[in-house]
XYZ file of C-alpha atoms in Angstrom:
22
model
C 94.023 90.040 94.245
C 92.900 90.211 97.960
C 93.584 93.957 98.026
C 91.599 94.593 94.847
C 88.656 92.657 96.265
C 88.853 94.602 99.314
C 88.874 97.701 97.496
C 86.023 96.723 95.395
C 84.077 95.655 98.499
C 84.662 99.287 100.052
C 83.543 101.028 97.015
C 80.432 98.850 96.843
C 79.736 99.564 100.494
C 80.405 103.566 100.190
C 77.926 103.136 96.965
C 75.216 101.406 98.796
C 75.846 103.840 101.940
C 75.057 106.727 99.764
C 72.321 105.093 97.940
C 70.506 104.552 101.371
C 71.668 108.041 102.611
C 69.880 109.509 99.587
């Protein structure tokens, strides 16, 4: 469960980073 949350948070961070990057 914690791993899933960590993966989801990591993916969300990447998405936000790409959004700000663009």
